[in-house]
PDB file of C-alpha atoms in Angstrom:
ATOM      1  CA  UNK J 251      -4.799  -2.511  33.445  1.00 73.00           C
ATOM      2  CA  UNK J 252      -6.730   0.666  33.900  1.00 72.00           C
ATOM      3  CA  UNK J 253      -5.448   3.159  31.260  1.00 70.00           C
ATOM      4  CA  UNK J 254      -7.094   6.307  33.120  1.00 67.00           C
ATOM      5  CA  UNK J 255      -4.955   8.143  35.896  1.00 71.00           C
ATOM      6  CA  UNK J 256      -7.559  11.155  36.468  1.00 71.00           C
ATOM      7  CA  UNK J 257      -4.319  13.260  37.173  1.00 64.00           C
ATOM      8  CA  UNK J 258      -5.598  14.976  33.805  1.00 70.00           C
ATOM      9  CA  UNK J 259      -9.248  15.863  34.832  1.00 64.00           C
ATOM     10  CA  UNK J 260      -8.237  19.342  35.900  1.00 64.00           C
ATOM     11  CA  UNK J 261      -7.206  20.231  32.273  1.00 79.00           C
ATOM     12  CA  UNK J 262      -3.507  19.743  32.716  1.00 73.00           C
ATOM     13  CA  UNK J 263      -1.056  17.239  31.366  1.00 75.00           C
ATOM     14  CA  UNK J 264       2.302  15.734  32.254  1.00 67.00           C
ATOM     15  CA  UNK J 265       5.256  16.377  29.659  1.00 72.00           C
ATOM     16  CA  UNK J 266       7.986  13.617  29.506  1.00 67.00           C
ATOM     17  CA  UNK J 267      10.200  15.537  31.795  1.00 68.00           C
ATOM     18  CA  UNK J 268       7.874  15.838  34.715  1.00 64.00           C
ATOM     19  CA  UNK J 269       6.184  19.405  34.354  1.00 77.00           C
ATOM     20  CA  UNK J 270       2.562  19.749  34.247  1.00 78.00           C
ATOM     21  CA  UNK J 271       1.251  22.133  31.568  1.00 76.00           C
ATOM     22  CA  UNK J 272      -2.247  23.181  30.410  1.00 76.00           C
ATOM     23  CA  UNK J 273      -3.780  21.138  27.741  1.00 80.00           C
ATOM     24  CA  UNK J 274      -4.032  24.053  25.511  1.00 80.00           C
ATOM     25  CA  UNK J 275      -0.268  24.804  26.002  1.00 88.00           C
ATOM     26  CA  UNK J 276       1.383  25.246  22.471  1.00 88.00           C
ATOM     27  CA  UNK J 277       3.441  22.430  23.081  1.00 91.00           C
ATOM     28  CA  UNK J 278       0.756  20.030  23.809  1.00 91.00           C
ATOM     29  CA  UNK J 279      -1.070  21.570  20.754  1.00 94.00           C
ATOM     30  CA  UNK J 280       1.716  21.022  18.488  1.00 95.00           C
ATOM     31  CA  UNK J 281       2.168  17.182  19.233  1.00 92.00           C
ATOM     32  CA  UNK J 282      -1.474  16.698  19.603  1.00 95.00           C
ATOM     33  CA  UNK J 283      -1.865  17.616  16.265  1.00 97.00           C
ATOM     34  CA  UNK J 284       0.770  15.495  15.076  1.00 98.00           C
ATOM     35  CA  UNK J 285      -1.261  12.643  16.645  1.00 96.00           C
ATOM     36  CA  UNK J 286      -3.923  13.606  14.710  1.00 98.00           C
ATOM     37  CA  UNK J 287      -2.004  13.377  11.831  1.00 98.00           C
ATOM     38  CA  UNK J 288      -0.392  10.135  12.561  1.00 98.00           C
ATOM     39  CA  UNK J 289      -4.158   8.469  13.014  1.00 98.00           C
ATOM     40  CA  UNK J 290      -5.142   9.998   9.520  1.00 98.00           C
ATOM     41  CA  UNK J 291      -2.028   8.337   7.956  1.00 98.00           C
ATOM     42  CA  UNK J 292      -3.122   5.090   9.162  1.00 97.00           C
ATOM     43  CA  UNK J 293      -6.183   5.287   6.983  1.00 97.00           C
ATOM     44  CA  UNK J 294      -4.172   6.649   4.093  1.00 98.00           C
ATOM     45  CA  UNK J 295      -1.828   3.446   4.509  1.00 97.00           C
ATOM     46  CA  UNK J 296      -4.912   1.241   4.475  1.00 96.00           C
ATOM     47  CA  UNK J 297      -6.368   2.957   1.230  1.00 96.00           C
ATOM     48  CA  UNK J 298      -3.315   3.543  -0.658  1.00 95.00           C
ATOM     49  CA  UNK J 299      -3.329   0.983  -3.837  1.00 92.00           C
ATOM     50  CA  UNK J 300       0.524   1.534  -4.347  1.00 93.00           C
ATOM     51  CA  UNK J 301       2.541  -0.890  -2.185  1.00 94.00           C
ATOM     52  CA  UNK J 302       5.560   1.447  -1.860  1.00 96.00           C
ATOM     53  CA  UNK J 303       3.290   4.270  -0.704  1.00 97.00           C
ATOM     54  CA  UNK J 304       2.184   2.056   2.225  1.00 97.00           C
ATOM     55  CA  UNK J 305       5.587   1.263   3.225  1.00 97.00           C
ATOM     56  CA  UNK J 306       6.754   4.910   3.129  1.00 98.00           C
ATOM     57  CA  UNK J 307       3.623   5.930   5.335  1.00 98.00           C
ATOM     58  CA  UNK J 308       4.179   3.310   7.882  1.00 98.00           C
ATOM     59  CA  UNK J 309       7.872   4.712   7.998  1.00 98.00           C
ATOM     60  CA  UNK J 310       6.490   8.400   8.305  1.00 98.00           C
ATOM     61  CA  UNK J 311       3.948   7.374  11.331  1.00 98.00           C
ATOM     62  CA  UNK J 312       7.142   5.935  13.138  1.00 97.00           C
ATOM     63  CA  UNK J 313       9.084   9.169  12.363  1.00 98.00           C
ATOM     64  CA  UNK J 314       5.826  11.220  13.947  1.00 98.00           C
ATOM     65  CA  UNK J 315       6.426   9.187  17.244  1.00 96.00           C
ATOM     66  CA  UNK J 316       9.891  10.625  17.731  1.00 96.00           C
ATOM     67  CA  UNK J 317       8.834  13.929  16.523  1.00 96.00           C
ATOM     68  CA  UNK J 318       5.773  13.935  19.049  1.00 94.00           C
ATOM     69  CA  UNK J 319       8.184  12.635  21.538  1.00 93.00           C
ATOM     70  CA  UNK J 320      10.751  15.593  21.116  1.00 93.00           C
ATOM     71  CA  UNK J 321       8.167  17.944  21.388  1.00 93.00           C
ATOM     72  CA  UNK J 322       6.633  16.241  24.666  1.00 90.00           C
ATOM     73  CA  UNK J 323      10.081  17.025  26.440  1.00 85.00           C
ATOM     74  CA  UNK J 324      10.994  20.147  27.807  1.00 78.00           C
ATOM     75  CA  UNK J 325      14.563  19.293  28.064  1.00 72.00           C
ATOM     76  CA  UNK J 326      16.808  20.504  25.373  1.00 71.00           C
ATOM     77  CA  UNK J 327      19.465  17.863  26.137  1.00 73.00           C
ATOM     78  CA  UNK J 328      19.229  14.922  23.668  1.00 73.00           C
ATOM     79  CA  UNK J 329      18.314  11.363  24.919  1.00 79.00           C
ATOM     80  CA  UNK J 330      20.367   8.208  23.856  1.00 74.00           C
ATOM     81  CA  UNK J 331      17.276   6.357  24.161  1.00 80.00           C
ATOM     82  CA  UNK J 332      15.549   8.387  21.812  1.00 86.00           C
ATOM     83  CA  UNK J 333      15.310   8.636  18.007  1.00 92.00           C
ATOM     84  CA  UNK J 334      15.260  12.005  16.410  1.00 94.00           C
ATOM     85  CA  UNK J 335      14.263  13.660  13.126  1.00 95.00           C
ATOM     86  CA  UNK J 336      17.353  14.533  11.010  1.00 96.00           C
ATOM     87  CA  UNK J 337      18.047  15.619   7.442  1.00 96.00           C
ATOM     88  CA  UNK J 338      17.884  11.872   6.399  1.00 97.00           C
ATOM     89  CA  UNK J 339      14.320  11.642   6.612  1.00 98.00           C
ATOM     90  CA  UNK J 340      13.799  14.914   5.097  1.00 98.00           C
ATOM     91  CA  UNK J 341      16.105  13.709   2.132  1.00 98.00           C
ATOM     92  CA  UNK J 342      13.593  10.498   1.963  1.00 97.00           C
ATOM     93  CA  UNK J 343      10.656  12.748   1.692  1.00 98.00           C
ATOM     94  CA  UNK J 344      12.027  14.701  -1.174  1.00 98.00           C
ATOM     95  CA  UNK J 345      13.163  11.472  -2.942  1.00 98.00           C
ATOM     96  CA  UNK J 346       9.581  10.150  -2.391  1.00 97.00           C
ATOM     97  CA  UNK J 347       8.323  13.431  -3.727  1.00 98.00           C
ATOM     98  CA  UNK J 348      10.112  13.576  -6.760  1.00 97.00           C
ATOM     99  CA  UNK J 349       9.316  10.045  -7.833  1.00 96.00           C
ATOM    100  CA  UNK J 350       5.544  10.633  -7.213  1.00 96.00           C
ATOM    101  CA  UNK J 351       5.547  13.951  -9.330  1.00 95.00           C
ATOM    102  CA  UNK J 352       7.582  12.171 -12.187  1.00 93.00           C
ATOM    103  CA  UNK J 353       4.457  10.059 -12.761  1.00 88.00           C
ATOM    104  CA  UNK J 354       1.802  12.923 -12.776  1.00 88.00           C
ATOM    105  CA  UNK J 355       0.812  15.216 -15.314  1.00 84.00           C
ATOM    106  CA  UNK J 356       1.619  18.874 -14.465  1.00 82.00           C
ATOM    107  CA  UNK J 357      -1.054  21.304 -13.042  1.00 80.00           C
ATOM    108  CA  UNK J 358      -1.563  24.753 -13.809  1.00 75.00           C
ATOM    109  CA  UNK J 359      -4.525  25.461 -11.381  1.00 76.00           C
ATOM    110  CA  UNK J 360      -6.215  24.428  -8.226  1.00 77.00           C
ATOM    111  CA  UNK J 361      -7.635  20.857  -8.014  1.00 75.00           C
ATOM    112  CA  UNK J 362     -10.662  19.091  -6.365  1.00 80.00           C
ATOM    113  CA  UNK J 363      -8.881  17.154  -3.453  1.00 78.00           C
ATOM    114  CA  UNK J 364      -9.097  13.449  -4.609  1.00 77.00           C
ATOM    115  CA  UNK J 365     -10.885  11.419  -7.067  1.00 81.00           C
ATOM    116  CA  UNK J 366     -10.459   8.358  -5.203  1.00 92.00           C
ATOM    117  CA  UNK J 367     -10.395   7.159  -1.730  1.00 94.00           C
ATOM    118  CA  UNK J 368      -6.574   6.948  -1.110  1.00 96.00           C
ATOM    119  CA  UNK J 369      -6.076  10.466  -2.502  1.00 95.00           C
ATOM    120  CA  UNK J 370      -8.927  11.931  -0.637  1.00 96.00           C
ATOM    121  CA  UNK J 371      -7.401  10.717   2.479  1.00 97.00           C
ATOM    122  CA  UNK J 372      -4.116  11.731   1.595  1.00 98.00           C
ATOM    123  CA  UNK J 373      -5.260  15.093   0.774  1.00 97.00           C
ATOM    124  CA  UNK J 374      -6.966  15.423   4.429  1.00 97.00           C
ATOM    125  CA  UNK J 375      -3.903  14.255   6.003  1.00 98.00           C
ATOM    126  CA  UNK J 376      -2.058  17.066   4.006  1.00 98.00           C
ATOM    127  CA  UNK J 377      -4.370  19.494   5.872  1.00 97.00           C
ATOM    128  CA  UNK J 378      -3.464  18.112   9.322  1.00 98.00           C
ATOM    129  CA  UNK J 379       0.069  18.540   8.354  1.00 98.00           C
ATOM    130  CA  UNK J 380      -0.284  22.318   7.413  1.00 98.00           C
ATOM    131  CA  UNK J 381      -1.851  22.533  10.965  1.00 98.00           C
ATOM    132  CA  UNK J 382       0.639  20.801  12.797  1.00 98.00           C
ATOM    133  CA  UNK J 383       3.095  23.217  11.052  1.00 98.00           C
ATOM    134  CA  UNK J 384       1.284  26.297  12.028  1.00 98.00           C
ATOM    135  CA  UNK J 385       1.206  25.030  15.392  1.00 97.00           C
ATOM    136  CA  UNK J 386       5.211  24.390  15.372  1.00 97.00           C
ATOM    137  CA  UNK J 387       5.684  27.801  14.276  1.00 97.00           C
ATOM    138  CA  UNK J 388       3.655  29.157  17.022  1.00 96.00           C
ATOM    139  CA  UNK J 389       5.470  27.053  19.777  1.00 96.00           C
ATOM    140  CA  UNK J 390       8.761  28.305  18.127  1.00 95.00           C
ATOM    141  CA  UNK J 391       8.060  31.623  19.481  1.00 94.00           C
ATOM    142  CA  UNK J 392       7.957  30.596  23.024  1.00 93.00           C
ATOM    143  CA  UNK J 393      10.638  27.714  22.965  1.00 93.00           C
ATOM    144  CA  UNK J 394      13.627  26.331  21.227  1.00 93.00           C
ATOM    145  CA  UNK J 395      12.618  24.394  17.888  1.00 94.00           C
ATOM    146  CA  UNK J 396      14.984  22.784  16.251  1.00 95.00           C
ATOM    147  CA  UNK J 397      14.859  24.139  12.565  1.00 97.00           C
ATOM    148  CA  UNK J 398      14.893  20.567  11.038  1.00 97.00           C
ATOM    149  CA  UNK J 399      11.657  19.751  12.694  1.00 98.00           C
ATOM    150  CA  UNK J 400      10.327  22.756  10.906  1.00 98.00           C
ATOM    151  CA  UNK J 401      11.905  21.675   7.563  1.00 98.00           C
ATOM    152  CA  UNK J 402      10.496  18.247   7.843  1.00 98.00           C
ATOM    153  CA  UNK J 403       6.895  18.777   8.696  1.00 98.00           C
ATOM    154  CA  UNK J 404       7.023  21.495   5.792  1.00 98.00           C
ATOM    155  CA  UNK J 405       8.355  18.653   3.437  1.00 98.00           C
ATOM    156  CA  UNK J 406       5.819  16.232   4.721  1.00 98.00           C
ATOM    157  CA  UNK J 407       2.777  18.167   3.564  1.00 98.00           C
ATOM    158  CA  UNK J 408       4.218  18.382  -0.038  1.00 98.00           C
ATOM    159  CA  UNK J 409       4.838  14.753   0.180  1.00 98.00           C
ATOM    160  CA  UNK J 410       1.479  13.716   0.940  1.00 98.00           C
ATOM    161  CA  UNK J 411       0.126  16.128  -1.665  1.00 97.00           C
ATOM    162  CA  UNK J 412       2.222  14.300  -3.806  1.00 97.00           C
ATOM    163  CA  UNK J 413       1.313  10.847  -3.068  1.00 97.00           C
ATOM    164  CA  UNK J 414      -2.356  11.814  -3.392  1.00 96.00           C
ATOM    165  CA  UNK J 415      -1.561  13.109  -6.978  1.00 94.00           C
ATOM    166  CA  UNK J 416       0.093   9.805  -7.814  1.00 94.00           C
ATOM    167  CA  UNK J 417      -2.857   7.417  -6.398  1.00 94.00           C
ATOM    168  CA  UNK J 418      -5.145   9.715  -8.352  1.00 91.00           C
ATOM    169  CA  UNK J 419      -3.103   9.133 -11.316  1.00 88.00           C
ATOM    170  CA  UNK J 420      -3.052   5.462 -10.845  1.00 87.00           C
ATOM    171  CA  UNK J 421      -6.899   5.172  -9.996  1.00 87.00           C
ATOM    172  CA  UNK J 422      -7.795   7.017 -12.798  1.00 82.00           C
ATOM    173  CA  UNK J 423      -5.404   5.076 -15.109  1.00 79.00           C
ATOM    174  CA  UNK J 424      -6.686   1.694 -13.885  1.00 76.00           C
ATOM    175  CA  UNK J 425     -10.342   3.171 -14.635  1.00 77.00           C
ATOM    176  CA  UNK J 426      -9.590   3.680 -18.097  1.00 74.00           C
ATOM    177  CA  UNK J 427      -8.444   0.308 -18.733  1.00 68.00           C
ATOM    178  CA  UNK J 428     -11.562  -0.926 -16.990  1.00 72.00           C
ATOM    179  CA  UNK J 429     -13.834   0.897 -19.110  1.00 74.00           C
ATOM    180  CA  UNK J 430     -11.920   0.358 -22.296  1.00 68.00           C
ATOM    181  CA  UNK J 431     -11.980  -3.330 -21.696  1.00 64.00           C
ATOM    182  CA  UNK J 432     -15.607  -3.387 -20.947  1.00 71.00           C
ATOM    183  CA  UNK J 433     -16.188  -1.585 -24.196  1.00 70.00           C
ATOM    184  CA  UNK J 434     -14.191  -4.323 -26.185  1.00 61.00           C
ATOM    185  CA  UNK J 435     -15.582  -7.219 -24.680  1.00 61.00           C
ATOM    186  CA  UNK J 436     -19.128  -5.619 -24.951  1.00 67.00           C
ATOM    187  CA  UNK J 437     -18.119  -5.138 -29.100  1.00 61.00           C
ATOM    188  CA  UNK J 438     -16.442  -8.539 -29.298  1.00 56.00           C
ATOM    189  CA  UNK J 439     -19.652 -10.578 -29.407  1.00 57.00           C
ATOM    190  CA  UNK J 440     -19.928 -11.924 -33.066  1.00 54.00           C
ATOM    191  CA  UNK J 441     -23.411 -12.653 -34.620  1.00 51.00           C
ATOM    192  CA  UNK J 442     -21.927 -15.379 -36.615  1.00 49.00           C
ATOM    193  CA  UNK J 443     -19.343 -17.886 -36.029  1.00 48.00           C
ATOM    194  CA  UNK J 444     -15.806 -17.150 -37.223  1.00 46.00           C
ATOM    195  CA  UNK J 445     -16.128 -20.447 -39.465  1.00 46.00           C
ATOM    196  CA  UNK J 446     -18.699 -19.271 -41.465  1.00 45.00           C
ATOM    197  CA  UNK J 447     -17.624 -15.609 -41.730  1.00 48.00           C
ATOM    198  CA  UNK J 448     -14.953 -13.786 -43.593  1.00 49.00           C
ATOM    199  CA  UNK J 449     -13.085 -11.633 -41.271  1.00 63.00           C
ATOM    200  CA  UNK J 450      -9.689 -10.395 -42.981  1.00 77.00           C
ATOM    201  CA  UNK J 451      -9.575  -7.451 -45.298  1.00 83.00           C
ATOM    202  CA  UNK J 452      -8.523  -8.770 -48.577  1.00 85.00           C
ATOM    203  CA  UNK J 453      -6.264  -7.007 -51.184  1.00 86.00           C
ATOM    204  CA  UNK J 454      -9.858  -6.530 -53.230  1.00 85.00           C
ATOM    205  CA  UNK J 455     -11.229  -5.122 -50.016  1.00 85.00           C
ATOM    206  CA  UNK J 456      -8.282  -2.578 -49.551  1.00 85.00           C
ATOM    207  CA  UNK J 457      -8.291  -1.676 -53.248  1.00 84.00           C
ATOM    208  CA  UNK J 458     -11.952  -1.019 -53.457  1.00 85.00           C
ATOM    209  CA  UNK J 459     -11.818   1.117 -50.100  1.00 84.00           C
ATOM    210  CA  UNK J 460      -9.275   3.156 -51.272  1.00 83.00           C
ATOM    211  CA  UNK J 461     -10.309   3.527 -54.806  1.00 85.00           C
ATOM    212  CA  UNK J 462     -13.990   4.686 -53.402  1.00 84.00           C
ATOM    213  CA  UNK J 463     -12.526   7.206 -51.063  1.00 80.00           C
ATOM    214  CA  UNK J 464      -9.977   8.883 -53.766  1.00 81.00           C
ATOM    215  CA  UNK J 465     -13.180   8.751 -56.213  1.00 83.00           C
ATOM    216  CA  UNK J 466     -15.382  10.759 -53.872  1.00 80.00           C
ATOM    217  CA  UNK J 467     -12.487  13.168 -52.781  1.00 77.00           C
ATOM    218  CA  UNK J 468     -12.127  13.710 -56.448  1.00 82.00           C
ATOM    219  CA  UNK J 469     -16.099  14.733 -56.778  1.00 80.00           C
ATOM    220  CA  UNK J 470     -15.670  16.850 -54.144  1.00 76.00           C
ATOM    221  CA  UNK J 471     -12.411  18.219 -55.348  1.00 79.00           C
ATOM    222  CA  UNK J 472     -11.135  18.127 -51.775  1.00 78.00           C
ATOM    223  CA  UNK J 473      -7.536  16.167 -51.596  1.00 82.00           C
ATOM    224  CA  UNK J 474      -7.552  13.416 -48.475  1.00 80.00           C
ATOM    225  CA  UNK J 475      -5.213  10.890 -47.208  1.00 86.00           C
ATOM    226  CA  UNK J 476      -6.664   7.512 -46.916  1.00 86.00           C
ATOM    227  CA  UNK J 477      -5.577   5.118 -44.140  1.00 88.00           C
ATOM    228  CA  UNK J 478      -6.996   1.520 -43.360  1.00 89.00           C
ATOM    229  CA  UNK J 479      -5.622  -0.864 -40.764  1.00 89.00           C
ATOM    230  CA  UNK J 480      -6.665  -4.653 -39.926  1.00 88.00           C
ATOM    231  CA  UNK J 481      -8.165  -6.136 -36.904  1.00 86.00           C
ATOM    232  CA  UNK J 482      -5.117  -5.979 -35.074  1.00 86.00           C
ATOM    233  CA  UNK J 483      -4.370  -2.393 -35.759  1.00 83.00           C
ATOM    234  CA  UNK J 484      -1.568  -2.943 -38.190  1.00 85.00           C
ATOM    235  CA  UNK J 485      -1.544  -0.308 -40.946  1.00 85.00           C
ATOM    236  CA  UNK J 486      -2.369  -1.682 -44.379  1.00 86.00           C
ATOM    237  CA  UNK J 487      -2.955   1.086 -46.696  1.00 86.00           C
ATOM    238  CA  UNK J 488      -1.946   4.973 -46.339  1.00 86.00           C
ATOM    239  CA  UNK J 489      -2.585   6.604 -49.539  1.00 79.00           C
ATOM    240  CA  UNK J 490      -2.047  10.688 -49.485  1.00 85.00           C
ATOM    241  CA  UNK J 491      -3.395  12.694 -52.382  1.00 85.00           C
ATOM    242  CA  UNK J 492      -1.511  15.667 -53.979  1.00 86.00           C
ATOM    243  CA  UNK J 493      -1.838  18.656 -51.835  1.00 81.00           C
ATOM    244  CA  UNK J 494      -3.139  16.695 -48.866  1.00 79.00           C
ATOM    245  CA  UNK J 495      -2.099  18.187 -45.795  1.00 79.00           C
ATOM    246  CA  UNK J 496       1.173  16.785 -44.604  1.00 78.00           C
ATOM    247  CA  UNK J 497       0.064  16.317 -40.768  1.00 77.00           C
ATOM    248  CA  UNK J 498      -3.181  14.018 -42.265  1.00 78.00           C
ATOM    249  CA  UNK J 499      -0.456  11.611 -43.107  1.00 78.00           C
ATOM    250  CA  UNK J 500       0.506  11.257 -39.495  1.00 81.00           C
ATOM    251  CA  UNK J 501      -3.283  11.538 -38.167  1.00 83.00           C
ATOM    252  CA  UNK J 502      -4.814   9.277 -40.614  1.00 82.00           C
ATOM    253  CA  UNK J 503      -3.369   5.912 -39.421  1.00 82.00           C
ATOM    254  CA  UNK J 504      -3.877   7.209 -35.588  1.00 84.00           C
ATOM    255  CA  UNK J 505      -7.312   7.636 -36.389  1.00 82.00           C
ATOM    256  CA  UNK J 506      -8.004   4.272 -38.238  1.00 82.00           C
ATOM    257  CA  UNK J 507      -5.933   2.566 -35.276  1.00 83.00           C
ATOM    258  CA  UNK J 508      -7.845   4.298 -32.434  1.00 84.00           C
ATOM    259  CA  UNK J 509     -11.464   3.008 -34.572  1.00 83.00           C
ATOM    260  CA  UNK J 510     -10.352  -0.623 -34.264  1.00 85.00           C
ATOM    261  CA  UNK J 511      -8.773  -0.363 -30.723  1.00 84.00           C
ATOM    262  CA  UNK J 512     -12.062   1.486 -29.411  1.00 83.00           C
ATOM    263  CA  UNK J 513     -14.385  -0.746 -31.779  1.00 81.00           C
ATOM    264  CA  UNK J 514     -16.295   2.478 -32.533  1.00 82.00           C
ATOM    265  CA  UNK J 515     -16.278   5.595 -34.510  1.00 80.00           C
ATOM    266  CA  UNK J 516     -13.631   8.183 -33.275  1.00 78.00           C
ATOM    267  CA  UNK J 517     -16.263  10.820 -33.286  1.00 80.00           C
ATOM    268  CA  UNK J 518     -18.364   9.031 -30.632  1.00 80.00           C
ATOM    269  CA  UNK J 519     -15.422   9.205 -28.323  1.00 80.00           C
ATOM    270  CA  UNK J 520     -15.329  12.712 -27.842  1.00 77.00           C
ATOM    271  CA  UNK J 521     -17.828  13.126 -24.919  1.00 77.00           C
ATOM    272  CA  UNK J 522     -16.377  10.260 -23.087  1.00 74.00           C
ATOM    273  CA  UNK J 523     -12.625  11.828 -22.997  1.00 74.00           C
ATOM    274  CA  UNK J 524     -13.761  14.990 -21.551  1.00 78.00           C
ATOM    275  CA  UNK J 525     -12.803  16.578 -18.000  1.00 75.00           C
ATOM    276  CA  UNK J 526     -15.057  14.102 -15.421  1.00 70.00           C
ATOM    277  CA  UNK J 527     -16.277  11.780 -17.805  1.00 73.00           C
ATOM    278  CA  UNK J 528     -15.378   8.164 -17.636  1.00 71.00           C
ATOM    279  CA  UNK J 529     -12.181   7.925 -20.200  1.00 75.00           C
ATOM    280  CA  UNK J 530     -10.892  11.457 -19.440  1.00 73.00           C
ATOM    281  CA  UNK J 531      -7.142  11.302 -19.511  1.00 69.00           C
ATOM    282  CA  UNK J 532      -7.155   8.451 -22.249  1.00 74.00           C
ATOM    283  CA  UNK J 533      -5.113  10.317 -25.213  1.00 68.00           C
ATOM    284  CA  UNK J 534      -2.423  11.427 -22.716  1.00 69.00           C
ATOM    285  CA  UNK J 535      -2.142   8.110 -21.195  1.00 68.00           C
ATOM    286  CA  UNK J 536      -1.646   6.552 -24.430  1.00 68.00           C
ATOM    287  CA  UNK J 537       0.844   9.284 -25.611  1.00 67.00           C
ATOM    288  CA  UNK J 538      -0.963  10.514 -28.345  1.00 68.00           C
ATOM    289  CA  UNK J 539      -1.588   7.172 -30.029  1.00 76.00           C
ATOM    290  CA  UNK J 540      -5.559   7.723 -29.572  1.00 78.00           C
ATOM    291  CA  UNK J 541      -7.189  10.540 -31.339  1.00 75.00           C
ATOM    292  CA  UNK J 542     -10.720  11.518 -30.443  1.00 75.00           C
ATOM    293  CA  UNK J 543     -12.249  13.566 -33.049  1.00 73.00           C
ATOM    294  CA  UNK J 544     -14.009  12.884 -35.943  1.00 73.00           C
ATOM    295  CA  UNK J 545     -13.101  10.670 -38.930  1.00 72.00           C
ATOM    296  CA  UNK J 546     -12.353   7.097 -37.873  1.00 79.00           C
ATOM    297  CA  UNK J 547     -14.675   4.300 -38.754  1.00 81.00           C
ATOM    298  CA  UNK J 548     -14.388   0.502 -37.456  1.00 83.00           C
ATOM    299  CA  UNK J 549     -15.018  -1.743 -40.385  1.00 84.00           C
ATOM    300  CA  UNK J 550     -17.404  -4.760 -39.507  1.00 85.00           C
ATOM    301  CA  UNK J 551     -18.496  -7.446 -41.831  1.00 80.00           C
ATOM    302  CA  UNK J 552     -21.576  -9.736 -40.418  1.00 75.00           C
ATOM    303  CA  UNK J 553     -20.666  -8.477 -36.881  1.00 73.00           C
ATOM    304  CA  UNK J 554     -17.137  -9.051 -37.323  1.00 75.00           C
ATOM    305  CA  UNK J 555     -14.631  -6.129 -36.929  1.00 76.00           C
ATOM    306  CA  UNK J 556     -12.167  -6.492 -40.002  1.00 74.00           C
ATOM    307  CA  UNK J 557     -10.330  -3.243 -39.603  1.00 74.00           C
ATOM    308  CA  UNK J 558     -10.685   0.540 -39.396  1.00 72.00           C
ATOM    309  CA  UNK J 559      -9.959   3.521 -41.819  1.00 74.00           C
ATOM    310  CA  UNK J 560      -9.873   7.330 -41.679  1.00 63.00           C
ATOM    311  CA  UNK J 561     -10.101   9.572 -44.690  1.00 59.00           C
ATOM    312  CA  UNK J 562      -8.578  12.791 -43.621  1.00 52.00           C
ATOM    313  CA  UNK J 563      -9.649  15.592 -46.028  1.00 51.00           C
ATOM    314  CA  UNK J 564      -7.890  19.040 -46.472  1.00 47.00           C
ATOM    315  CA  UNK J 565     -10.174  21.954 -44.987  1.00 48.00           C
ATOM    316  CA  UNK J 566     -11.187  24.398 -47.438  1.00 47.00           C
TER     317      UNK J 566
END
């Protein structure tokens, strides 16, 4: 079956109601831009990691068919055979926006579009939605355009932005998990077997570590908080010397836990949590449980992780 008719070779096209207009007519520009947007959304749906996002994008694609069909008709009388955009679709977009934005951190400046493929495609689709909105505003200066269509296309661009932010956040969180898992596995290779290596912190170990830290603090005349956790991150000792800062009692166990969780000294994490680095956002994703400035150390015995410690001193 031939798909060509040759009727458009002279630069005109036919509306659903039969009128022939120029292919540069504002009506054609408007529904043509919606066609571009619909094609872009198919790429977004293929790239999206969130199944709910894919379902929503496919629903939006169907709605854009209704939208385009309405613009491609010169009749102002509704057709009983045709679906139309309504406030119900707008409410669904607003609900999707609220769900997506509840999952991401607030921004106070412009961002580069997309750190993952899905987000990049969604941001591109967002720009097409904005262009479609401009074409619709232009068309509305010549013909009657339902206000609900203006509201829908405006909300759609916001929705695509919100979905892009959520996809970016999910991808970044997944990357953090992969990076942490890789570091954990790399650090989990013992040099000796567990049968021949003592791996637990004994009471004597805890006493010796705490005593050594306190004695050193007394020599320096600097009050400290000493915190020690076992190999599972469970707090076993926290000792606060008189005059040590109260905030140190809160930070010390977190530092020791971080050293065990990441199997490294905490000062070595400061570079990898900076913007653009592999673990950027690690602290916020773990609700402040991870602390990445210096002071926490993993405790090893014969290549086996046995715990973590932190000595937080009062600055003078």
